[in-house]
Amino acid sequence: MDFISKLQKIWEKNNSLLCIGLDPDIDKLPDSFKSSNNPLFEFNKAIIDATADLVCAFKPNSAFYEAHGAKGIEELKQTFDYIRSDYPDIPLILDFKRGDIGNTNNFYAQFAFDYLGVDAVTVQSWQGREAIQPFLDIKDKGIIVWCKASNEGSGEFQDLELNGKKLYLQIAENVSKEWNTNTNCLLVVGATYPSELKEVRNIVGDNMVLLVPGIGAQGGDTEAAVKASVNSKGDGVIINSARGIIYASGGQDFAEKARAKAIETRDLINLYR
Ligand code: OMP
């Protein structure tokens, strides 16, 4: 099943727009994992088992695994394999924000879709459509293009005006009107920028899904982000939180506390959608 259909099904089944970021930082894991052979995977597995009925996606960020070399990549793959076998309804997003010339992108796509078997990836837009085409051609996968980043300094380039239009708005326009011929594109806009989220929603219309990270640890206001980003049907978004949920407690009750935080976050999102 293609990524967008899988997402629509799980939005309904779990009544949730919440995505949990599986970004395990070994220094923040409960002590019991420190002697484990697969600490990242074992931690993820506990979080996944505690929250799988509450989410519309899981999004591991590759950096947290690449940091550990081959062993980290192995645990990233274990994480995706586990979700695919035990929770096959849940879409898998690899957050790796790759982007290069087209020939090189073919090999990033092979890593994500053939080796890891994910349903969607995050990519850079900087090189232009022609370079991203190897991703865009894979019709059943979600290609999530970074548009307006959640970090404080993201305006340095993204807010520059070119011919009277801010760069991130031009990205939203090109992706929604020119790149999306296979209806497999999404855009990333940070929850920390609700008015920019609204502008992007107005440009892309009802049908494009937005990935919205930045609630929780980065301090994005959930009410403002949800109201600004949902479409007229009250969906069309994937709202991501990682640290705010996975480290709700640093003790042995981490999975239970992550579940409680995920319920609270899902319900808050649902209140404003
Ligand atoms: P927390 O800040 O811990 O909730 O994690 C946010 C996750 O979303 C990290 O994996 C970030 O790399 C990612 N992210 C952003 O924080 N800001 C962005 O603009 C884009 C992303 C992303 O593409 O998911």
mmCIF file of C-alpha atoms and ligand atoms in Angstrom:
data_model
loop_
_atom_site.group_PDB
_atom_site.id
_atom_site.type_symbol
_atom_site.label_atom_id
_atom_site.label_comp_id
_atom_site.label_asym_id
_atom_site.label_seq_id
_atom_site.Cartn_x
_atom_site.Cartn_y
_atom_site.Cartn_z
ATOM 1 C CA MET A 1 0.000 0.000 0.000
ATOM 2 C CA ASP A 2 1.302 3.484 -0.802
ATOM 3 C CA PHE A 3 2.432 5.796 1.989
ATOM 4 C CA ILE A 4 -0.461 8.271 1.807
ATOM 5 C CA SER A 5 -3.119 5.506 1.832
ATOM 6 C CA LYS A 6 -1.392 3.851 4.790
ATOM 7 C CA LEU A 7 -1.364 7.191 6.608
ATOM 8 C CA GLN A 8 -5.035 7.865 5.924
ATOM 9 C CA LYS A 9 -5.959 4.441 7.319
ATOM 10 C CA ILE A 10 -3.970 4.851 10.511
ATOM 11 C CA TRP A 11 -5.203 8.430 11.115
ATOM 12 C CA GLU A 12 -8.648 6.901 11.274
ATOM 13 C CA LYS A 13 -7.840 3.645 13.042
ATOM 14 C CA ASN A 14 -5.821 5.243 15.864
ATOM 15 C CA ASN A 15 -7.680 8.576 15.743
ATOM 16 C CA SER A 16 -4.252 10.199 15.929
ATOM 17 C CA LEU A 17 -2.110 12.714 14.066
ATOM 18 C CA LEU A 18 0.805 12.115 16.449
ATOM 19 C CA CYS A 19 4.129 10.776 15.198
ATOM 20 C CA ILE A 20 6.752 9.703 17.716
ATOM 21 C CA GLY A 21 10.353 10.459 16.857
ATOM 22 C CA LEU A 22 12.548 7.489 17.772
ATOM 23 C CA ASP A 23 15.734 9.460 18.443
ATOM 24 C CA PRO A 24 17.522 7.487 21.186
ATOM 25 C CA ASP A 25 20.487 9.241 22.787
ATOM 26 C CA ILE A 26 22.467 6.608 24.635
ATOM 27 C CA ASP A 27 23.347 9.062 27.439
ATOM 28 C CA LYS A 28 19.663 9.654 28.177
ATOM 29 C CA LEU A 29 18.520 6.022 28.257
ATOM 30 C CA PRO A 30 17.632 4.398 31.580
ATOM 31 C CA ASP A 31 20.655 2.663 33.133
ATOM 32 C CA SER A 32 19.221 -0.791 32.489
ATOM 33 C CA PHE A 33 19.897 -0.363 28.734
ATOM 34 C CA LYS A 34 23.535 0.515 29.132
ATOM 35 C CA SER A 35 24.598 -3.149 29.408
ATOM 36 C CA SER A 36 22.308 -4.303 26.583
ATOM 37 C CA ASN A 37 23.809 -5.565 23.303
ATOM 38 C CA ASN A 38 21.217 -3.580 21.342
ATOM 39 C CA PRO A 39 20.415 -0.596 23.570
ATOM 40 C CA LEU A 40 18.910 1.630 20.858
ATOM 41 C CA PHE A 41 16.672 -1.112 19.523
ATOM 42 C CA GLU A 42 15.637 -2.408 22.960
ATOM 43 C CA PHE A 43 14.721 1.100 24.094
ATOM 44 C CA ASN A 44 12.794 1.756 20.863
ATOM 45 C CA LYS A 45 10.986 -1.573 21.179
ATOM 46 C CA ALA A 46 9.712 -0.653 24.635
ATOM 47 C CA ILE A 47 8.534 2.776 23.398
ATOM 48 C CA ILE A 48 6.906 1.226 20.305
ATOM 49 C CA ASP A 49 5.067 -1.429 22.331
ATOM 50 C CA ALA A 50 3.839 1.229 24.764
ATOM 51 C CA THR A 51 2.567 3.674 22.119
ATOM 52 C CA ALA A 52 1.772 1.872 18.855
ATOM 53 C CA ASP A 53 -1.998 2.304 19.289
ATOM 54 C CA LEU A 54 -1.590 6.061 19.818
ATOM 55 C CA VAL A 55 0.384 7.152 16.751
ATOM 56 C CA CYS A 56 0.009 7.674 13.007
ATOM 57 C CA ALA A 57 3.732 7.059 12.299
ATOM 58 C CA PHE A 58 7.135 6.439 13.823
ATOM 59 C CA LYS A 59 10.034 8.578 12.638
ATOM 60 C CA PRO A 60 13.554 7.508 13.594
ATOM 61 C CA ASN A 61 16.160 10.146 12.750
ATOM 62 C CA SER A 62 19.161 8.493 11.142
ATOM 63 C CA ALA A 63 21.707 10.689 12.982
ATOM 64 C CA PHE A 64 21.055 8.945 16.298
ATOM 65 C CA TYR A 65 22.007 5.608 14.707
ATOM 66 C CA GLU A 66 24.757 6.683 12.303
ATOM 67 C CA ALA A 67 26.602 8.086 15.332
ATOM 68 C CA HIS A 68 27.291 4.470 16.363
ATOM 69 C CA GLY A 69 28.578 3.301 12.985
ATOM 70 C CA ALA A 70 27.625 -0.095 11.593
ATOM 71 C CA LYS A 71 26.084 -1.194 14.908
ATOM 72 C CA GLY A 72 23.785 1.837 14.931
ATOM 73 C CA ILE A 73 22.626 1.167 11.363
ATOM 74 C CA GLU A 74 21.928 -2.436 12.370
ATOM 75 C CA GLU A 75 19.739 -1.242 15.241
ATOM 76 C CA LEU A 76 17.963 1.229 12.946
ATOM 77 C CA LYS A 77 17.131 -1.674 10.642
ATOM 78 C CA GLN A 78 16.065 -3.841 13.589
ATOM 79 C CA THR A 79 13.720 -1.034 14.660
ATOM 80 C CA PHE A 80 12.066 -0.773 11.231
ATOM 81 C CA ASP A 81 11.897 -4.583 10.857
ATOM 82 C CA TYR A 82 10.235 -4.879 14.249
ATOM 83 C CA ILE A 83 7.540 -2.288 13.502
ATOM 84 C CA ARG A 84 6.901 -3.801 10.077
ATOM 85 C CA SER A 85 6.414 -7.293 11.518
ATOM 86 C CA ASP A 86 4.489 -6.469 14.714
ATOM 87 C CA TYR A 87 2.652 -3.267 13.725
ATOM 88 C CA PRO A 88 2.359 -3.463 9.927
ATOM 89 C CA ASP A 89 -0.316 -0.726 9.756
ATOM 90 C CA ILE A 90 2.048 1.954 11.014
ATOM 91 C CA PRO A 91 3.866 4.027 8.381
ATOM 92 C CA LEU A 92 7.650 4.194 8.754
ATOM 93 C CA ILE A 93 9.415 7.488 8.110
ATOM 94 C CA LEU A 94 13.204 7.607 7.820
ATOM 95 C CA ASP A 95 14.305 11.121 8.719
ATOM 96 C CA PHE A 96 17.648 11.445 6.917
ATOM 97 C CA LYS A 97 17.242 14.755 5.058
ATOM 98 C CA ARG A 98 19.382 13.640 2.177
ATOM 99 C CA GLY A 99 19.866 15.371 -1.104
ATOM 100 C CA ASP A 100 22.623 15.372 -3.723
ATOM 101 C CA ILE A 101 22.884 15.195 -7.484
ATOM 102 C CA GLY A 102 20.399 12.804 -9.053
ATOM 103 C CA ASN A 103 22.807 9.915 -9.673
ATOM 104 C CA THR A 104 23.875 9.900 -6.021
ATOM 105 C CA ASN A 105 20.270 10.228 -4.836
ATOM 106 C CA ASN A 106 19.508 6.878 -6.503
ATOM 107 C CA PHE A 107 21.741 5.256 -3.908
ATOM 108 C CA TYR A 108 20.266 7.131 -0.947
ATOM 109 C CA ALA A 109 16.871 5.917 -2.168
ATOM 110 C CA GLN A 110 18.167 2.319 -2.358
ATOM 111 C CA PHE A 111 19.385 2.511 1.250
ATOM 112 C CA ALA A 112 16.038 3.821 2.497
ATOM 113 C CA PHE A 113 13.566 1.821 0.452
ATOM 114 C CA ASP A 114 15.381 -1.404 -0.517
ATOM 115 C CA TYR A 115 17.618 -1.957 2.515
ATOM 116 C CA LEU A 116 15.585 -0.404 5.353
ATOM 117 C CA GLY A 117 12.194 -0.832 3.683
ATOM 118 C CA VAL A 118 10.670 2.437 4.904
ATOM 119 C CA ASP A 119 7.517 4.091 3.563
ATOM 120 C CA ALA A 120 8.780 7.692 3.445
ATOM 121 C CA VAL A 121 11.943 9.784 3.703
ATOM 122 C CA THR A 122 12.841 13.411 4.383
ATOM 123 C CA VAL A 123 14.887 15.166 1.667
ATOM 124 C CA GLN A 124 16.514 18.519 0.985
ATOM 125 C CA SER A 125 15.143 20.823 -1.719
ATOM 126 C CA TRP A 126 18.266 22.907 -2.301
ATOM 127 C CA GLN A 127 19.455 21.087 -5.438
ATOM 128 C CA GLY A 128 16.149 21.500 -7.262
ATOM 129 C CA ARG A 129 13.603 19.108 -8.696
ATOM 130 C CA GLU A 130 15.804 17.549 -11.363
ATOM 131 C CA ALA A 131 18.145 16.176 -8.685
ATOM 132 C CA ILE A 132 15.303 14.960 -6.434
ATOM 133 C CA GLN A 133 13.607 13.191 -9.356
ATOM 134 C CA PRO A 134 14.971 9.704 -8.439
ATOM 135 C CA PHE A 135 13.012 10.011 -5.170
ATOM 136 C CA LEU A 136 9.927 11.578 -6.789
ATOM 137 C CA ASP A 137 9.737 8.734 -9.330
ATOM 138 C CA ILE A 138 9.061 6.179 -6.572
ATOM 139 C CA LYS A 139 5.308 6.611 -6.650
ATOM 140 C CA ASP A 140 4.274 4.584 -3.623
ATOM 141 C CA LYS A 141 6.739 6.215 -1.197
ATOM 142 C CA GLY A 142 6.337 9.514 0.656
ATOM 143 C CA ILE A 143 8.923 12.143 -0.296
ATOM 144 C CA ILE A 144 8.944 14.712 2.487
ATOM 145 C CA VAL A 145 10.643 17.916 1.366
ATOM 146 C CA TRP A 146 12.140 20.240 3.976
ATOM 147 C CA CYS A 147 10.495 23.648 3.526
ATOM 148 C CA LYS A 148 10.642 25.764 6.728
ATOM 149 C CA ALA A 149 12.812 24.374 9.521
ATOM 150 C CA SER A 150 11.821 24.553 13.180
ATOM 151 C CA ASN A 151 15.131 25.948 14.465
ATOM 152 C CA GLU A 152 15.595 29.522 15.597
ATOM 153 C CA GLY A 153 17.997 30.476 12.814
ATOM 154 C CA SER A 154 16.085 28.859 9.953
ATOM 155 C CA GLY A 155 15.209 32.258 8.492
ATOM 156 C CA GLU A 156 18.820 33.028 7.545
ATOM 157 C CA PHE A 157 18.229 31.636 4.073
ATOM 158 C CA GLN A 158 14.671 30.306 4.157
ATOM 159 C CA ASP A 159 13.102 33.735 4.822
ATOM 160 C CA LEU A 160 15.119 35.575 2.155
ATOM 161 C CA GLU A 161 12.890 37.326 -0.343
ATOM 162 C CA LEU A 162 13.384 36.638 -4.007
ATOM 163 C CA ASN A 163 11.179 38.635 -6.368
ATOM 164 C CA GLY A 164 9.090 39.617 -3.337
ATOM 165 C CA LYS A 165 8.512 36.043 -2.158
ATOM 166 C CA LYS A 166 10.161 34.283 0.777
ATOM 167 C CA LEU A 167 12.236 31.277 -0.213
ATOM 168 C CA TYR A 168 10.256 28.765 1.876
ATOM 169 C CA LEU A 169 7.033 29.900 0.193
ATOM 170 C CA GLN A 170 8.637 29.418 -3.211
ATOM 171 C CA ILE A 171 9.627 25.889 -2.120
ATOM 172 C CA ALA A 172 6.028 25.207 -1.045
ATOM 173 C CA GLU A 173 4.758 26.495 -4.377
ATOM 174 C CA ASN A 174 7.194 24.539 -6.558
ATOM 175 C CA VAL A 175 6.772 21.297 -4.632
ATOM 176 C CA SER A 176 2.964 21.450 -4.591
ATOM 177 C CA LYS A 177 2.496 22.681 -8.159
ATOM 178 C CA GLU A 178 5.429 21.138 -10.063
ATOM 179 C CA TRP A 179 7.112 18.319 -8.154
ATOM 180 C CA ASN A 180 3.996 16.479 -7.003
ATOM 181 C CA THR A 181 2.944 14.808 -10.252
ATOM 182 C CA ASN A 182 2.839 11.408 -8.493
ATOM 183 C CA THR A 183 0.967 12.861 -5.466
ATOM 184 C CA ASN A 184 3.708 11.512 -3.228
ATOM 185 C CA CYS A 185 5.212 14.791 -1.923
ATOM 186 C CA LEU A 186 4.844 16.193 1.581
ATOM 187 C CA LEU A 187 6.430 19.285 3.142
ATOM 188 C CA VAL A 188 8.150 19.798 6.505
ATOM 189 C CA VAL A 189 7.293 23.001 8.368
ATOM 190 C CA GLY A 190 8.276 23.532 12.022
ATOM 191 C CA ALA A 191 5.602 23.749 14.720
ATOM 192 C CA THR A 192 7.578 26.692 16.088
ATOM 193 C CA TYR A 193 6.371 28.825 13.136
ATOM 194 C CA PRO A 194 2.547 28.733 13.177
ATOM 195 C CA SER A 195 1.973 31.725 10.909
ATOM 196 C CA GLU A 196 4.380 30.267 8.334
ATOM 197 C CA LEU A 197 2.528 26.937 8.681
ATOM 198 C CA LYS A 198 -0.723 28.704 7.829
ATOM 199 C CA GLU A 199 0.844 30.384 4.788
ATOM 200 C CA VAL A 200 2.160 27.044 3.539
ATOM 201 C CA ARG A 201 -1.228 25.351 4.096
ATOM 202 C CA ASN A 202 -2.873 28.129 2.066
ATOM 203 C CA ILE A 203 -0.443 27.582 -0.813
ATOM 204 C CA VAL A 204 -0.623 23.786 -0.933
ATOM 205 C CA GLY A 205 -4.381 23.446 -0.367
ATOM 206 C CA ASP A 206 -6.173 20.586 1.350
ATOM 207 C CA ASN A 207 -4.519 17.582 -0.209
ATOM 208 C CA MET A 208 -0.861 17.873 0.688
ATOM 209 C CA VAL A 209 0.263 16.397 3.992
ATOM 210 C CA LEU A 210 2.563 18.481 6.213
ATOM 211 C CA LEU A 211 5.099 16.998 8.637
ATOM 212 C CA VAL A 212 5.202 19.299 11.654
ATOM 213 C CA PRO A 213 8.051 18.732 14.160
ATOM 214 C CA GLY A 214 8.874 21.050 17.054
ATOM 215 C CA ILE A 215 6.217 20.541 19.728
ATOM 216 C CA GLY A 216 7.547 19.251 23.059
ATOM 217 C CA ALA A 217 11.281 19.791 23.614
ATOM 218 C CA GLN A 218 11.554 22.645 21.092
ATOM 219 C CA GLY A 219 8.656 24.488 22.711
ATOM 220 C CA GLY A 220 6.289 24.806 19.723
ATOM 221 C CA ASP A 221 2.741 25.652 20.820
ATOM 222 C CA THR A 222 0.559 22.626 20.049
ATOM 223 C CA GLU A 223 -2.708 24.560 19.782
ATOM 224 C CA ALA A 224 -1.245 27.154 17.393
ATOM 225 C CA ALA A 225 0.600 24.555 15.307
ATOM 226 C CA VAL A 226 -2.413 22.276 14.926
ATOM 227 C CA LYS A 227 -4.867 25.066 14.108
ATOM 228 C CA ALA A 228 -2.474 26.508 11.514
ATOM 229 C CA SER A 229 -1.570 23.247 9.816
ATOM 230 C CA VAL A 230 -4.645 21.002 9.551
ATOM 231 C CA ASN A 231 -6.664 21.022 6.346
ATOM 232 C CA SER A 232 -10.395 21.701 6.166
ATOM 233 C CA LYS A 233 -11.099 18.061 7.123
ATOM 234 C CA GLY A 234 -9.075 18.400 10.327
ATOM 235 C CA ASP A 235 -6.275 16.130 9.143
ATOM 236 C CA GLY A 236 -3.494 16.370 6.550
ATOM 237 C CA VAL A 237 -0.725 16.580 9.148
ATOM 238 C CA ILE A 238 1.796 14.437 10.974
ATOM 239 C CA ILE A 239 2.724 16.160 14.229
ATOM 240 C CA ASN A 240 6.063 14.895 15.529
ATOM 241 C CA SER A 241 7.468 14.840 19.038
ATOM 242 C CA ALA A 242 10.571 12.885 20.056
ATOM 243 C CA ARG A 243 12.320 13.945 23.295
ATOM 244 C CA GLY A 244 9.103 15.254 24.868
ATOM 245 C CA ILE A 245 7.681 11.717 24.753
ATOM 246 C CA ILE A 246 10.551 9.234 24.771
ATOM 247 C CA TYR A 247 12.230 10.866 27.780
ATOM 248 C CA ALA A 248 9.048 11.669 29.724
ATOM 249 C CA SER A 249 10.836 9.764 32.498
ATOM 250 C CA GLY A 250 14.475 8.715 32.743
ATOM 251 C CA GLY A 251 13.690 5.910 35.182
ATOM 252 C CA GLN A 252 12.409 2.360 34.895
ATOM 253 C CA ASP A 253 8.878 3.669 34.318
ATOM 254 C CA PHE A 254 10.004 5.362 31.050
ATOM 255 C CA ALA A 255 7.660 3.332 28.804
ATOM 256 C CA GLU A 256 4.627 3.903 31.029
ATOM 257 C CA LYS A 257 5.401 7.639 31.238
ATOM 258 C CA ALA A 258 5.973 7.824 27.478
ATOM 259 C CA ARG A 259 2.542 6.259 26.975
ATOM 260 C CA ALA A 260 0.920 8.773 29.325
ATOM 261 C CA LYS A 261 2.647 11.673 27.536
ATOM 262 C CA ALA A 262 1.660 10.285 24.131
ATOM 263 C CA ILE A 263 -2.000 10.049 25.232
ATOM 264 C CA GLU A 264 -1.873 13.615 26.530
ATOM 265 C CA THR A 265 -0.253 14.881 23.294
ATOM 266 C CA ARG A 266 -2.599 12.956 20.995
ATOM 267 C CA ASP A 267 -5.628 14.248 22.904
ATOM 268 C CA LEU A 268 -4.383 17.835 22.848
ATOM 269 C CA ILE A 269 -3.836 17.628 19.091
ATOM 270 C CA ASN A 270 -7.329 16.138 18.644
ATOM 271 C CA LEU A 271 -8.852 18.945 20.708
ATOM 272 C CA TYR A 272 -7.651 21.582 18.235
ATOM 273 C CA ARG A 273 -7.860 19.808 14.860
HETATM 274 P P1 OMP B 1 12.356 16.709 19.269
HETATM 275 O O1 OMP B 1 12.811 18.117 19.236
HETATM 276 O O2 OMP B 1 13.122 15.864 20.220
HETATM 277 O O3 OMP B 1 10.858 16.570 19.397
HETATM 278 O O4 OMP B 1 12.767 16.079 17.845
HETATM 279 C C1 OMP B 1 12.438 16.654 16.634
HETATM 280 C C2 OMP B 1 12.775 15.740 15.487
HETATM 281 O O5 OMP B 1 12.253 16.324 14.277
HETATM 282 C C3 OMP B 1 14.277 15.553 15.272
HETATM 283 O O6 OMP B 1 14.513 14.277 14.727
HETATM 284 C C4 OMP B 1 14.593 16.639 14.254
HETATM 285 O O7 OMP B 1 15.733 16.331 13.477
HETATM 286 C C5 OMP B 1 13.319 16.646 13.393
HETATM 287 N N1 OMP B 1 13.018 17.940 12.723
HETATM 288 C C6 OMP B 1 13.054 19.117 13.416
HETATM 289 O O8 OMP B 1 13.199 19.143 14.651
HETATM 290 N N2 OMP B 1 12.915 20.306 12.740
HETATM 291 C C7 OMP B 1 12.696 20.375 11.405
HETATM 292 O O9 OMP B 1 12.571 21.456 10.851
HETATM 293 C C8 OMP B 1 12.592 19.174 10.688
HETATM 294 C C9 OMP B 1 12.660 17.975 11.371
HETATM 295 C C10 OMP B 1 12.221 16.762 10.644
HETATM 296 O O10 OMP B 1 12.373 16.740 9.412
HETATM 297 O O11 OMP B 1 11.575 15.902 11.223
#
